[in-house]
Short mmCIF file of N, CA, C and O in Angstrom, two decimals:
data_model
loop_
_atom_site.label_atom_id
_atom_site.label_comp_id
_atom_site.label_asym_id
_atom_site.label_seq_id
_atom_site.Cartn_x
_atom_site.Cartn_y
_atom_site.Cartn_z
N UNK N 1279 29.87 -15.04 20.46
CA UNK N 1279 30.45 -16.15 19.75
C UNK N 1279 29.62 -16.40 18.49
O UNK N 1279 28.39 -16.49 18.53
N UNK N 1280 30.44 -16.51 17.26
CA UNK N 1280 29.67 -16.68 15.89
C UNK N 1280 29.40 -18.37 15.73
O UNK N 1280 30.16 -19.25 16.12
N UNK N 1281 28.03 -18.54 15.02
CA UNK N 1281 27.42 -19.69 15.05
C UNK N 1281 28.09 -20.29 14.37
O UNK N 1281 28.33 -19.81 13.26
N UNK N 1282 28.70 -21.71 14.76
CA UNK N 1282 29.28 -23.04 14.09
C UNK N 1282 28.38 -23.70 14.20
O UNK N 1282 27.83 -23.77 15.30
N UNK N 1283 27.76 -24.66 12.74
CA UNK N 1283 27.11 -25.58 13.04
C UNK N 1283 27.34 -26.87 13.59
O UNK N 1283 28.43 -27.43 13.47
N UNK N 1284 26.59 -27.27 14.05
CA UNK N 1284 26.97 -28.67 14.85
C UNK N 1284 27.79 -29.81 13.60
O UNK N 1284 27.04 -30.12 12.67
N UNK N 1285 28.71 -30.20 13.58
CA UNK N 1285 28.95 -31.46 12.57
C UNK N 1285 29.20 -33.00 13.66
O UNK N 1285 29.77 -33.30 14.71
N UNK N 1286 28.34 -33.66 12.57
CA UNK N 1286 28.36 -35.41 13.23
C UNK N 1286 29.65 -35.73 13.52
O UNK N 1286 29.76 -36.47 14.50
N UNK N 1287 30.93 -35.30 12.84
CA UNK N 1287 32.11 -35.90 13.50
C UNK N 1287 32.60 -35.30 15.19
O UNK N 1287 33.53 -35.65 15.92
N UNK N 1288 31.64 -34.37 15.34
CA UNK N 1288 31.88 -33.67 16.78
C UNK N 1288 31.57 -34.84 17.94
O UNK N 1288 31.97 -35.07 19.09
N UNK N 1289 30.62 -35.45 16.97
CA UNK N 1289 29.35 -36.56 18.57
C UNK N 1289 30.07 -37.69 18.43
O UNK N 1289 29.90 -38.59 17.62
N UNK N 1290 31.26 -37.54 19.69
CA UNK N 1290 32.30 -39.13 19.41
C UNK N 1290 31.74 -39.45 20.66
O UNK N 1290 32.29 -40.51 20.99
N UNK N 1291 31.00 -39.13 21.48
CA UNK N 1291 30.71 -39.86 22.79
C UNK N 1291 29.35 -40.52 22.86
O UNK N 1291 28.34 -39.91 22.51
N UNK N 1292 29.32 -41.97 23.40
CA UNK N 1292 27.51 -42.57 22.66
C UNK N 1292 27.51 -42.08 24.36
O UNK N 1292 28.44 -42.13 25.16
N UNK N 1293 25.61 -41.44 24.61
CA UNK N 1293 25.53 -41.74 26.17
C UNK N 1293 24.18 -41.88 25.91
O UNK N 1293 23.34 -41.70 25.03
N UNK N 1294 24.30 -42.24 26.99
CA UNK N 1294 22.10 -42.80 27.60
C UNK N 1294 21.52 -41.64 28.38
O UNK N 1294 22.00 -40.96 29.28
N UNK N 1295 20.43 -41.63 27.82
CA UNK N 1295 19.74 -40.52 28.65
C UNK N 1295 18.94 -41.44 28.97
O UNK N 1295 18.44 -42.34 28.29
N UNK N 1296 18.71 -40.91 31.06
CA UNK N 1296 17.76 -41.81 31.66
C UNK N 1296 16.74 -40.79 32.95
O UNK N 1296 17.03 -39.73 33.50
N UNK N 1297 15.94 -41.36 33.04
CA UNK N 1297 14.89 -40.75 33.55
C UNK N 1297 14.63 -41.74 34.88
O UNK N 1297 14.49 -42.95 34.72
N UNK N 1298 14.56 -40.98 36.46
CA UNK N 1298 14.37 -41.58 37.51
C UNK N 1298 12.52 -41.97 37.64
O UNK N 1298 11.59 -41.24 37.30
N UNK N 1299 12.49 -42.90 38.04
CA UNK N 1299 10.94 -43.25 37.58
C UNK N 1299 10.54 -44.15 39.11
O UNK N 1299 11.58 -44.44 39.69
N UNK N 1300 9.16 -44.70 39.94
CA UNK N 1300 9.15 -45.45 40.92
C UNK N 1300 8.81 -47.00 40.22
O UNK N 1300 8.39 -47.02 39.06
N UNK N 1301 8.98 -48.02 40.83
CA UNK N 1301 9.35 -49.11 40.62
C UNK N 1301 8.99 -50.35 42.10
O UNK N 1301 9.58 -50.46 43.18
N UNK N 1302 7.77 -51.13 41.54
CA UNK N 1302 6.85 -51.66 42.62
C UNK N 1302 8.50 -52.33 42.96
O UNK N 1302 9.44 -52.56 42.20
N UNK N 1303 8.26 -52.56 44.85
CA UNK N 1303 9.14 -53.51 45.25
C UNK N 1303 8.68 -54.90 45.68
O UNK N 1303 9.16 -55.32 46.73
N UNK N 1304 7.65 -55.82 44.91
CA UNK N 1304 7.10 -56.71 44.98
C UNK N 1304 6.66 -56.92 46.54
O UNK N 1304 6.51 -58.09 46.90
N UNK N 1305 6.42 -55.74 47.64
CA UNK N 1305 5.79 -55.76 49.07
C UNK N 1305 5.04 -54.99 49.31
O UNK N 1305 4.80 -54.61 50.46
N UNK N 1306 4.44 -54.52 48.17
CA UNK N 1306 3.26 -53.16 48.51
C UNK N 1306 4.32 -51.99 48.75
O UNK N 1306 3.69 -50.99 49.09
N UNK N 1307 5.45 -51.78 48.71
CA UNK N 1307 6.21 -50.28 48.51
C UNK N 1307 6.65 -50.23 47.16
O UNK N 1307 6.19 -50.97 46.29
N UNK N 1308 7.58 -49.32 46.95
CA UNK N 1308 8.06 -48.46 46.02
C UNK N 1308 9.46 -48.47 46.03
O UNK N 1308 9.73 -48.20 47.20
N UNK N 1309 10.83 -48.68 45.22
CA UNK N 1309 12.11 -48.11 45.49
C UNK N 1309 12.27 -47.30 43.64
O UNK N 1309 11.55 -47.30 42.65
N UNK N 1310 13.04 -46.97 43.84
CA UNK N 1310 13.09 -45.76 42.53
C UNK N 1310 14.28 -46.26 41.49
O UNK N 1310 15.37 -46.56 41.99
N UNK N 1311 14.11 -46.36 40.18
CA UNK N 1311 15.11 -46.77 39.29
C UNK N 1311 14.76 -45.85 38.17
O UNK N 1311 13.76 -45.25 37.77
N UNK N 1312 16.23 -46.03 37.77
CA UNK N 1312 16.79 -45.08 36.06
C UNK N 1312 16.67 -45.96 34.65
O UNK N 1312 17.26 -46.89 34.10
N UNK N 1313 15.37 -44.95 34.38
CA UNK N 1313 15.49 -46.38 32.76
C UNK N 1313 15.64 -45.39 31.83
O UNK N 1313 15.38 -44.19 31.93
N UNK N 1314 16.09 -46.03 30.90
CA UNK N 1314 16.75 -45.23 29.55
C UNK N 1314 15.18 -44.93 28.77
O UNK N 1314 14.12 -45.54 28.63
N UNK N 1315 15.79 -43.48 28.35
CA UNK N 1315 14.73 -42.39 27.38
C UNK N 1315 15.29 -42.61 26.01
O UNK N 1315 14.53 -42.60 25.05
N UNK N 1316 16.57 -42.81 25.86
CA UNK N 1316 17.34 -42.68 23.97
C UNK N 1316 18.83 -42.65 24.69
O UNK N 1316 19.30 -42.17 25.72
N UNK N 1317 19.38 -43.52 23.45
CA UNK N 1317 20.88 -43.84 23.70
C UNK N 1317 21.19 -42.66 21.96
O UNK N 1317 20.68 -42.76 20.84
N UNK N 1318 22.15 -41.73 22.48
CA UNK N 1318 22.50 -40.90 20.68
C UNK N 1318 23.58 -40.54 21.29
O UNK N 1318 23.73 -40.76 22.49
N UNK N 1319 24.76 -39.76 20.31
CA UNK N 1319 25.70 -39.49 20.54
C UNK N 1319 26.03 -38.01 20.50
O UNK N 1319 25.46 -37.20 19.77
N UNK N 1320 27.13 -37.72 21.49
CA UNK N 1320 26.93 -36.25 22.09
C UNK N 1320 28.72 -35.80 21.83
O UNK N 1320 29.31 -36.82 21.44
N UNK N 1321 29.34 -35.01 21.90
CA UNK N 1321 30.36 -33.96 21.77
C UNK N 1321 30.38 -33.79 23.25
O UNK N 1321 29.33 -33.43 23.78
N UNK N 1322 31.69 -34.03 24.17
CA UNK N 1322 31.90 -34.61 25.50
C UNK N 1322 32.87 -33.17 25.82
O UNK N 1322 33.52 -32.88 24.82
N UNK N 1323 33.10 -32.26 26.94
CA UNK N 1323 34.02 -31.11 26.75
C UNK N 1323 33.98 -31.18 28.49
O UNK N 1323 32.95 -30.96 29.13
N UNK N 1324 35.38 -31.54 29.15
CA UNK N 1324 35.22 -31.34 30.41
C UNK N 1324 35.58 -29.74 30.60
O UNK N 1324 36.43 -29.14 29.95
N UNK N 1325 34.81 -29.24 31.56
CA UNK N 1325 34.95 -27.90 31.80
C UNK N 1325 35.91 -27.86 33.38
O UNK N 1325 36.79 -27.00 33.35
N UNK N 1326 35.83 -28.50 34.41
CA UNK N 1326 36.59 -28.59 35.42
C UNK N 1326 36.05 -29.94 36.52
O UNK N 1326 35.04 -30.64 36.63
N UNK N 1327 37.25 -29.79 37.14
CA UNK N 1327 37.25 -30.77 38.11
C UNK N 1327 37.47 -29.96 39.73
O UNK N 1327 38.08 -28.89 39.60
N UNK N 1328 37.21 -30.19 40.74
CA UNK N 1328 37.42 -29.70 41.60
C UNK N 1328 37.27 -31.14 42.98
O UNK N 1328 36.88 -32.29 42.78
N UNK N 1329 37.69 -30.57 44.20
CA UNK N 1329 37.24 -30.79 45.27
C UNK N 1329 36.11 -30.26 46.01
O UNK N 1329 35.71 -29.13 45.71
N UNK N 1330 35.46 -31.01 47.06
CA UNK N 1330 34.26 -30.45 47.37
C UNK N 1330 34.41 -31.05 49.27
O UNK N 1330 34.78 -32.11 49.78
N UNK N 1331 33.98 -29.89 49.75
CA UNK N 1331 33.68 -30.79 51.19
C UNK N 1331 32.32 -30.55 52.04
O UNK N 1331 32.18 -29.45 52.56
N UNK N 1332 31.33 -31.52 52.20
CA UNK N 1332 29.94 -31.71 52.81
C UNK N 1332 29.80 -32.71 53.59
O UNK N 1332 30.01 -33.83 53.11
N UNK N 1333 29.47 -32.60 54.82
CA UNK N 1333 29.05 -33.33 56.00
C UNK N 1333 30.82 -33.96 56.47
O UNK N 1333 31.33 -35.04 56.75
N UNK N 1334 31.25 -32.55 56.34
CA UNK N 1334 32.72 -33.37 56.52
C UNK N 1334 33.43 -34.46 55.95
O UNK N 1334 34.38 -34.99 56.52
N UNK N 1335 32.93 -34.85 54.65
CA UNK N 1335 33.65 -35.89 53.90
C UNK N 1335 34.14 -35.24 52.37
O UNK N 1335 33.32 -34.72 51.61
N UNK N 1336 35.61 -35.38 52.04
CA UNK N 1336 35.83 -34.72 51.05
C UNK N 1336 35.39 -35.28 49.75
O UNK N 1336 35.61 -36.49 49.84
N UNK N 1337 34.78 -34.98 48.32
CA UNK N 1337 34.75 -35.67 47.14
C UNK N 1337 35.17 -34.97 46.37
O UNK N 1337 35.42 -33.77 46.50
N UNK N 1338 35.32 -35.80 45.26
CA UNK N 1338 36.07 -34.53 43.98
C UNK N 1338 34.63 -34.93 43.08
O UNK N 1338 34.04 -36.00 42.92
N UNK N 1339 34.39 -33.61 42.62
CA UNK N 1339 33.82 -33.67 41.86
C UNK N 1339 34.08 -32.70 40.24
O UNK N 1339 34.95 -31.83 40.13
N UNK N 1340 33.22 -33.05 39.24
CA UNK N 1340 33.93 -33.12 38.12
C UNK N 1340 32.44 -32.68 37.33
O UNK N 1340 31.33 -33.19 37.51
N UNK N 1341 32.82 -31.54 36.38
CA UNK N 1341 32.18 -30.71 35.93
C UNK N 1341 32.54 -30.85 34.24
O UNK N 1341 33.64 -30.52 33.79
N UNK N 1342 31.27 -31.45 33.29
CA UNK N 1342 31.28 -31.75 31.82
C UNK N 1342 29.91 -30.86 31.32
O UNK N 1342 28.88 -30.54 31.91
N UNK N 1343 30.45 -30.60 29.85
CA UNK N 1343 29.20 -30.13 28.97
C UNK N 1343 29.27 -31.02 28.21
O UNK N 1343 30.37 -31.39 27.82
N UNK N 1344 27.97 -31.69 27.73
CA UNK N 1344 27.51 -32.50 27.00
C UNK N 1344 26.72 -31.46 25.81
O UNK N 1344 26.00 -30.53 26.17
N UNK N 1345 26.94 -31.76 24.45
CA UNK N 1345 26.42 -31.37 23.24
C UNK N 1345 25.73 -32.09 22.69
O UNK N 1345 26.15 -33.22 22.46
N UNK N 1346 24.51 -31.73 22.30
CA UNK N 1346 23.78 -33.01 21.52
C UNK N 1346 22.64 -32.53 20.42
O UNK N 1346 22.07 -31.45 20.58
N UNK N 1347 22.47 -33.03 19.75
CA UNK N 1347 21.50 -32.78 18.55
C UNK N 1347 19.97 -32.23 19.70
O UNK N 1347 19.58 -32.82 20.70
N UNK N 1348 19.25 -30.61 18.95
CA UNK N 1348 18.34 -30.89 19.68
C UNK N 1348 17.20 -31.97 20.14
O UNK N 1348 16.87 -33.00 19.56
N UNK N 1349 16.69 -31.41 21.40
CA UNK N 1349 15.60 -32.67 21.34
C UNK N 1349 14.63 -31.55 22.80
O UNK N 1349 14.97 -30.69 23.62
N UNK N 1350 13.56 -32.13 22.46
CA UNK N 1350 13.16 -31.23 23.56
C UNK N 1350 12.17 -31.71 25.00
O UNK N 1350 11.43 -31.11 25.77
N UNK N 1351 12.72 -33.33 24.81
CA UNK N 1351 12.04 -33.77 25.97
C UNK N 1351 13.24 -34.28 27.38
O UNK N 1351 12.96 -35.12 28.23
N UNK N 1352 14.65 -33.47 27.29
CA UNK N 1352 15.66 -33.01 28.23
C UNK N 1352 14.98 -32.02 29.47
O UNK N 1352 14.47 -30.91 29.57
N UNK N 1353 15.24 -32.91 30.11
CA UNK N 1353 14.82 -31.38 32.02
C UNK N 1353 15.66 -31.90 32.57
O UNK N 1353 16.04 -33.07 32.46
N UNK N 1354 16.10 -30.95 33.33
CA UNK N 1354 16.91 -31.59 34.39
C UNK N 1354 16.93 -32.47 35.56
O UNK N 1354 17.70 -32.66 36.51
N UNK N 1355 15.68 -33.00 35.11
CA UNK N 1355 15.33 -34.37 35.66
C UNK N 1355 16.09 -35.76 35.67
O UNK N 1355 16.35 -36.62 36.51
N UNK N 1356 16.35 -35.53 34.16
CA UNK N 1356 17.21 -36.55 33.50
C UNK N 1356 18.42 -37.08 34.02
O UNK N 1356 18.45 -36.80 35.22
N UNK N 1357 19.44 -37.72 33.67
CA UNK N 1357 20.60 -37.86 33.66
C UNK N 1357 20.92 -38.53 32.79
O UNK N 1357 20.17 -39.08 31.99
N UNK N 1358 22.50 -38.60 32.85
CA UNK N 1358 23.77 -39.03 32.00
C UNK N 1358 24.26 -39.97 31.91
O UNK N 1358 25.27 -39.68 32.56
N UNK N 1359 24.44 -41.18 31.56
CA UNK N 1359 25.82 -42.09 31.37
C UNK N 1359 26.08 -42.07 30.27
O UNK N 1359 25.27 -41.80 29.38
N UNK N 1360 27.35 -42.36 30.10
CA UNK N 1360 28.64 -43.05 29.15
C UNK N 1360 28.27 -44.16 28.63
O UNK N 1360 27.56 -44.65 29.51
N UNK N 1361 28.29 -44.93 27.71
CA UNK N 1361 27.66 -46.26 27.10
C UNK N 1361 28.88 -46.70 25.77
O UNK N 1361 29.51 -46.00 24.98
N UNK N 1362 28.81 -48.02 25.99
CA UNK N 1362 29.34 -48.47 25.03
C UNK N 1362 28.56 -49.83 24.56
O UNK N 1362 27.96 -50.51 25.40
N UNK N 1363 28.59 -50.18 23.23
CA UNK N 1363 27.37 -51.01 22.75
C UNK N 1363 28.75 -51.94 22.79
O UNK N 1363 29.91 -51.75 22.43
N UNK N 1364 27.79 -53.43 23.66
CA UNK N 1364 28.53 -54.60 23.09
C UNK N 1364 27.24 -55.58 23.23
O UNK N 1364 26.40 -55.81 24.10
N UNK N 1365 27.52 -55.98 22.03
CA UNK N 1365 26.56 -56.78 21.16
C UNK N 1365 25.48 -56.11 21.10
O UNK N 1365 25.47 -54.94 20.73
N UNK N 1366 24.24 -56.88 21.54
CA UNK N 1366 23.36 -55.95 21.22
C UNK N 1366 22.61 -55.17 22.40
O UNK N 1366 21.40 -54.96 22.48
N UNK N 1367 23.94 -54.69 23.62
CA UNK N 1367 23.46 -54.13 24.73
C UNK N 1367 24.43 -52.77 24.78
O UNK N 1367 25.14 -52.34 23.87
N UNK N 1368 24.25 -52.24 26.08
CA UNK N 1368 25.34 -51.20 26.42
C UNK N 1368 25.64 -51.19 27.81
O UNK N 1368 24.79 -51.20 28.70
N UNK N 1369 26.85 -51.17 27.95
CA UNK N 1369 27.64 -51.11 28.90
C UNK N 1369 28.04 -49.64 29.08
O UNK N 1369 28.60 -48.86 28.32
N UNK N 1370 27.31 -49.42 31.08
CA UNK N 1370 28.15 -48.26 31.35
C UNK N 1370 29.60 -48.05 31.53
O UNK N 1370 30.26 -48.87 32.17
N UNK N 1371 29.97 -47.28 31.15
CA UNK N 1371 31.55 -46.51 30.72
C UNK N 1371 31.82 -45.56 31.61
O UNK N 1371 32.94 -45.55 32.12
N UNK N 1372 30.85 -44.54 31.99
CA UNK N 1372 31.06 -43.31 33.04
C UNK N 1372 29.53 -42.28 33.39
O UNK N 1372 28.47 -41.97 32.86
N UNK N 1373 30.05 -42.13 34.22
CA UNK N 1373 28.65 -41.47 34.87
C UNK N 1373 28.64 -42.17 36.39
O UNK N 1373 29.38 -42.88 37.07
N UNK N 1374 27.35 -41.52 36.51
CA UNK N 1374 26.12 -41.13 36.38
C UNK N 1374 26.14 -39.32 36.47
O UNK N 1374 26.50 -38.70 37.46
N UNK N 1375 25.74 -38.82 35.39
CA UNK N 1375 26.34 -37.31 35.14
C UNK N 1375 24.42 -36.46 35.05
O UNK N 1375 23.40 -36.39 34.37
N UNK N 1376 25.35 -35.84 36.77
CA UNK N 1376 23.45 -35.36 36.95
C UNK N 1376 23.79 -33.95 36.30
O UNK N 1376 24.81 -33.26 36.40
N UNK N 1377 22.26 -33.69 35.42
CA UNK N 1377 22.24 -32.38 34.59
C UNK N 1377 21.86 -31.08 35.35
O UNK N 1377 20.85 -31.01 36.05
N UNK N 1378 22.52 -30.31 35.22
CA UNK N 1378 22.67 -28.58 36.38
C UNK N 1378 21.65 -27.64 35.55
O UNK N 1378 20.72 -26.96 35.97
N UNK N 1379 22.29 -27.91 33.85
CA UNK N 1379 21.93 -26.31 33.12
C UNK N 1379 21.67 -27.06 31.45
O UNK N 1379 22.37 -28.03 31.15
N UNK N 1380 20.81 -26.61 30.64
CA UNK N 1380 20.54 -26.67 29.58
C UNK N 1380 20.11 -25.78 28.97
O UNK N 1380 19.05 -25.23 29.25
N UNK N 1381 21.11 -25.38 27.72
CA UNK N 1381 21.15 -24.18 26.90
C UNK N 1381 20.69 -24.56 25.12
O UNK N 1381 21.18 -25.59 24.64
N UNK N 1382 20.41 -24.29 24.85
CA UNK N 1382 20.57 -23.80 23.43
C UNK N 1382 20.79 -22.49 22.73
O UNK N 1382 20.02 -21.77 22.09
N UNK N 1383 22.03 -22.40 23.02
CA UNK N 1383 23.20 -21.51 22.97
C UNK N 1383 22.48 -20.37 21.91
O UNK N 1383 22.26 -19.17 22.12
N UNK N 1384 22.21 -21.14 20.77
CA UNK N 1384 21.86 -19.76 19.74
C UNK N 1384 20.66 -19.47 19.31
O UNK N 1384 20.54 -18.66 18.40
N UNK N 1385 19.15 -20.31 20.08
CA UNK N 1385 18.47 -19.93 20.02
C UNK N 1385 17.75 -20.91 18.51
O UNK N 1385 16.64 -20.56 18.11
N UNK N 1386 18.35 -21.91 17.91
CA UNK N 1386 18.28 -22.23 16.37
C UNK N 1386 17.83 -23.88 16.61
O UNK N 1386 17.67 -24.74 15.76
N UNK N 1387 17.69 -23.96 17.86
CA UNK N 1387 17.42 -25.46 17.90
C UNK N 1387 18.05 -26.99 17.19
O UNK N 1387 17.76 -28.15 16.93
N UNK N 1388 18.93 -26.15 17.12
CA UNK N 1388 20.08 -27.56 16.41
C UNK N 1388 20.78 -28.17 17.24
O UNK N 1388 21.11 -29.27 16.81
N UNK N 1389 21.27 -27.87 18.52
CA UNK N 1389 21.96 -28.08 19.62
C UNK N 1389 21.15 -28.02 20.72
O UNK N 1389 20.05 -27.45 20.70
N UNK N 1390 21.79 -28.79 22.04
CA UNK N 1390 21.35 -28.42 23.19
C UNK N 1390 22.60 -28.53 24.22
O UNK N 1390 23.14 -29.63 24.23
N UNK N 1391 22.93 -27.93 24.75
CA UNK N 1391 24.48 -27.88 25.89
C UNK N 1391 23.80 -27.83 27.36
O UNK N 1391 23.35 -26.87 28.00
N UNK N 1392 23.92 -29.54 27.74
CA UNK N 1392 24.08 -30.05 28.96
C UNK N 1392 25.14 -29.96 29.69
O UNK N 1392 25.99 -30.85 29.78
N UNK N 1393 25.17 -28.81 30.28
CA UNK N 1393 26.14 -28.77 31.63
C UNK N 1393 25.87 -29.93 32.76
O UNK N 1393 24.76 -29.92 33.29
N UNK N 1394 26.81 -30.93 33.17
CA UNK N 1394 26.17 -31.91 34.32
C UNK N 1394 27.45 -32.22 34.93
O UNK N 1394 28.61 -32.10 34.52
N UNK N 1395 26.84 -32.73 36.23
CA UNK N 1395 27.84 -32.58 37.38
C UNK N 1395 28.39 -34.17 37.70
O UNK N 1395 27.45 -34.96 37.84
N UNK N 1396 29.61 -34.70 37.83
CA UNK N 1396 29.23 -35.66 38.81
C UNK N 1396 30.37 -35.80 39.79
O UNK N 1396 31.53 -35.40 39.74
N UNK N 1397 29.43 -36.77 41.06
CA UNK N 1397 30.67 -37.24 42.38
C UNK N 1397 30.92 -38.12 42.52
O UNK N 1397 30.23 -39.13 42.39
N UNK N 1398 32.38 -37.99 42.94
CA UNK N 1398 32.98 -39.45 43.23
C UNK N 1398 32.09 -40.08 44.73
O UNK N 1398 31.85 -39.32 45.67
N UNK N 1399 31.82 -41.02 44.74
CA UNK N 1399 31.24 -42.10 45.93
C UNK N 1399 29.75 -41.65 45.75
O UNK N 1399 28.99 -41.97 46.66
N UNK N 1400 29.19 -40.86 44.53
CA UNK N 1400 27.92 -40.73 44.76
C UNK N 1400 27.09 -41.75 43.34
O UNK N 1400 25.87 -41.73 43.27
N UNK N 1401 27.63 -42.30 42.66
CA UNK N 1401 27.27 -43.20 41.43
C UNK N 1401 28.12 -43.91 41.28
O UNK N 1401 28.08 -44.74 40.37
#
């Protein structure tokens, strides 16, 4: 495939990138929360949807590539939501879109293509 450069009118989708982190539970333990790394806007391309069946319960799950300006502090640690700014906050829209695969397709560091997964009843 011959190199297209990335153009800004491609990144119509705003999303949050968030990072799972531990989080005192005011009793001497720990429970685990997602705080945002950078809210920027990404080029949204669903690749498929399917059904899935584990522990005997069926889910559909649903398979997106996310495009985004490089950056190089993405692992697949991370994850995904959908965001929409109202006022001066953001509201999730969709997700929670856990990341599988990260490419930079041509090697040029202008892009990065987040393949990420998500399930229904699991976010």
């Amino acid at each position: 495939m011959a190199f297209q450069p990335l153009r800004a009118g491609d990144l119509r989708t705003r999303i949050r990138i968030e990072i799972e982190g531990r989080v005192s539970n005011g009793q001497g333990g720990w429970t685990t929360a997602w705080s945002p790394v950078a809210v920027i806007w990404a080029k949204k391309v669903p690749l498929r949807g399917d059904e899935i069946t584990r522990d005997s319960i069926q889910r559909a799950v649903s398979v997106t590539r996310f495009v985004i300006r490089h950056r190089s502090d993405v692992t697949a640690k991370h994850r995904i939501v959908e965001v929409k700014k109202v006022g001066d906050a953001y509201e999730v829209i969709g997700g929670p879109w856990n990341i599988r695969r990260i490419d930079d397709p041509y090697g040029r560091r202008d892009r990065l293509e987040l393949d990420c997964e998500w399930q229904a009843g699991l976010g």
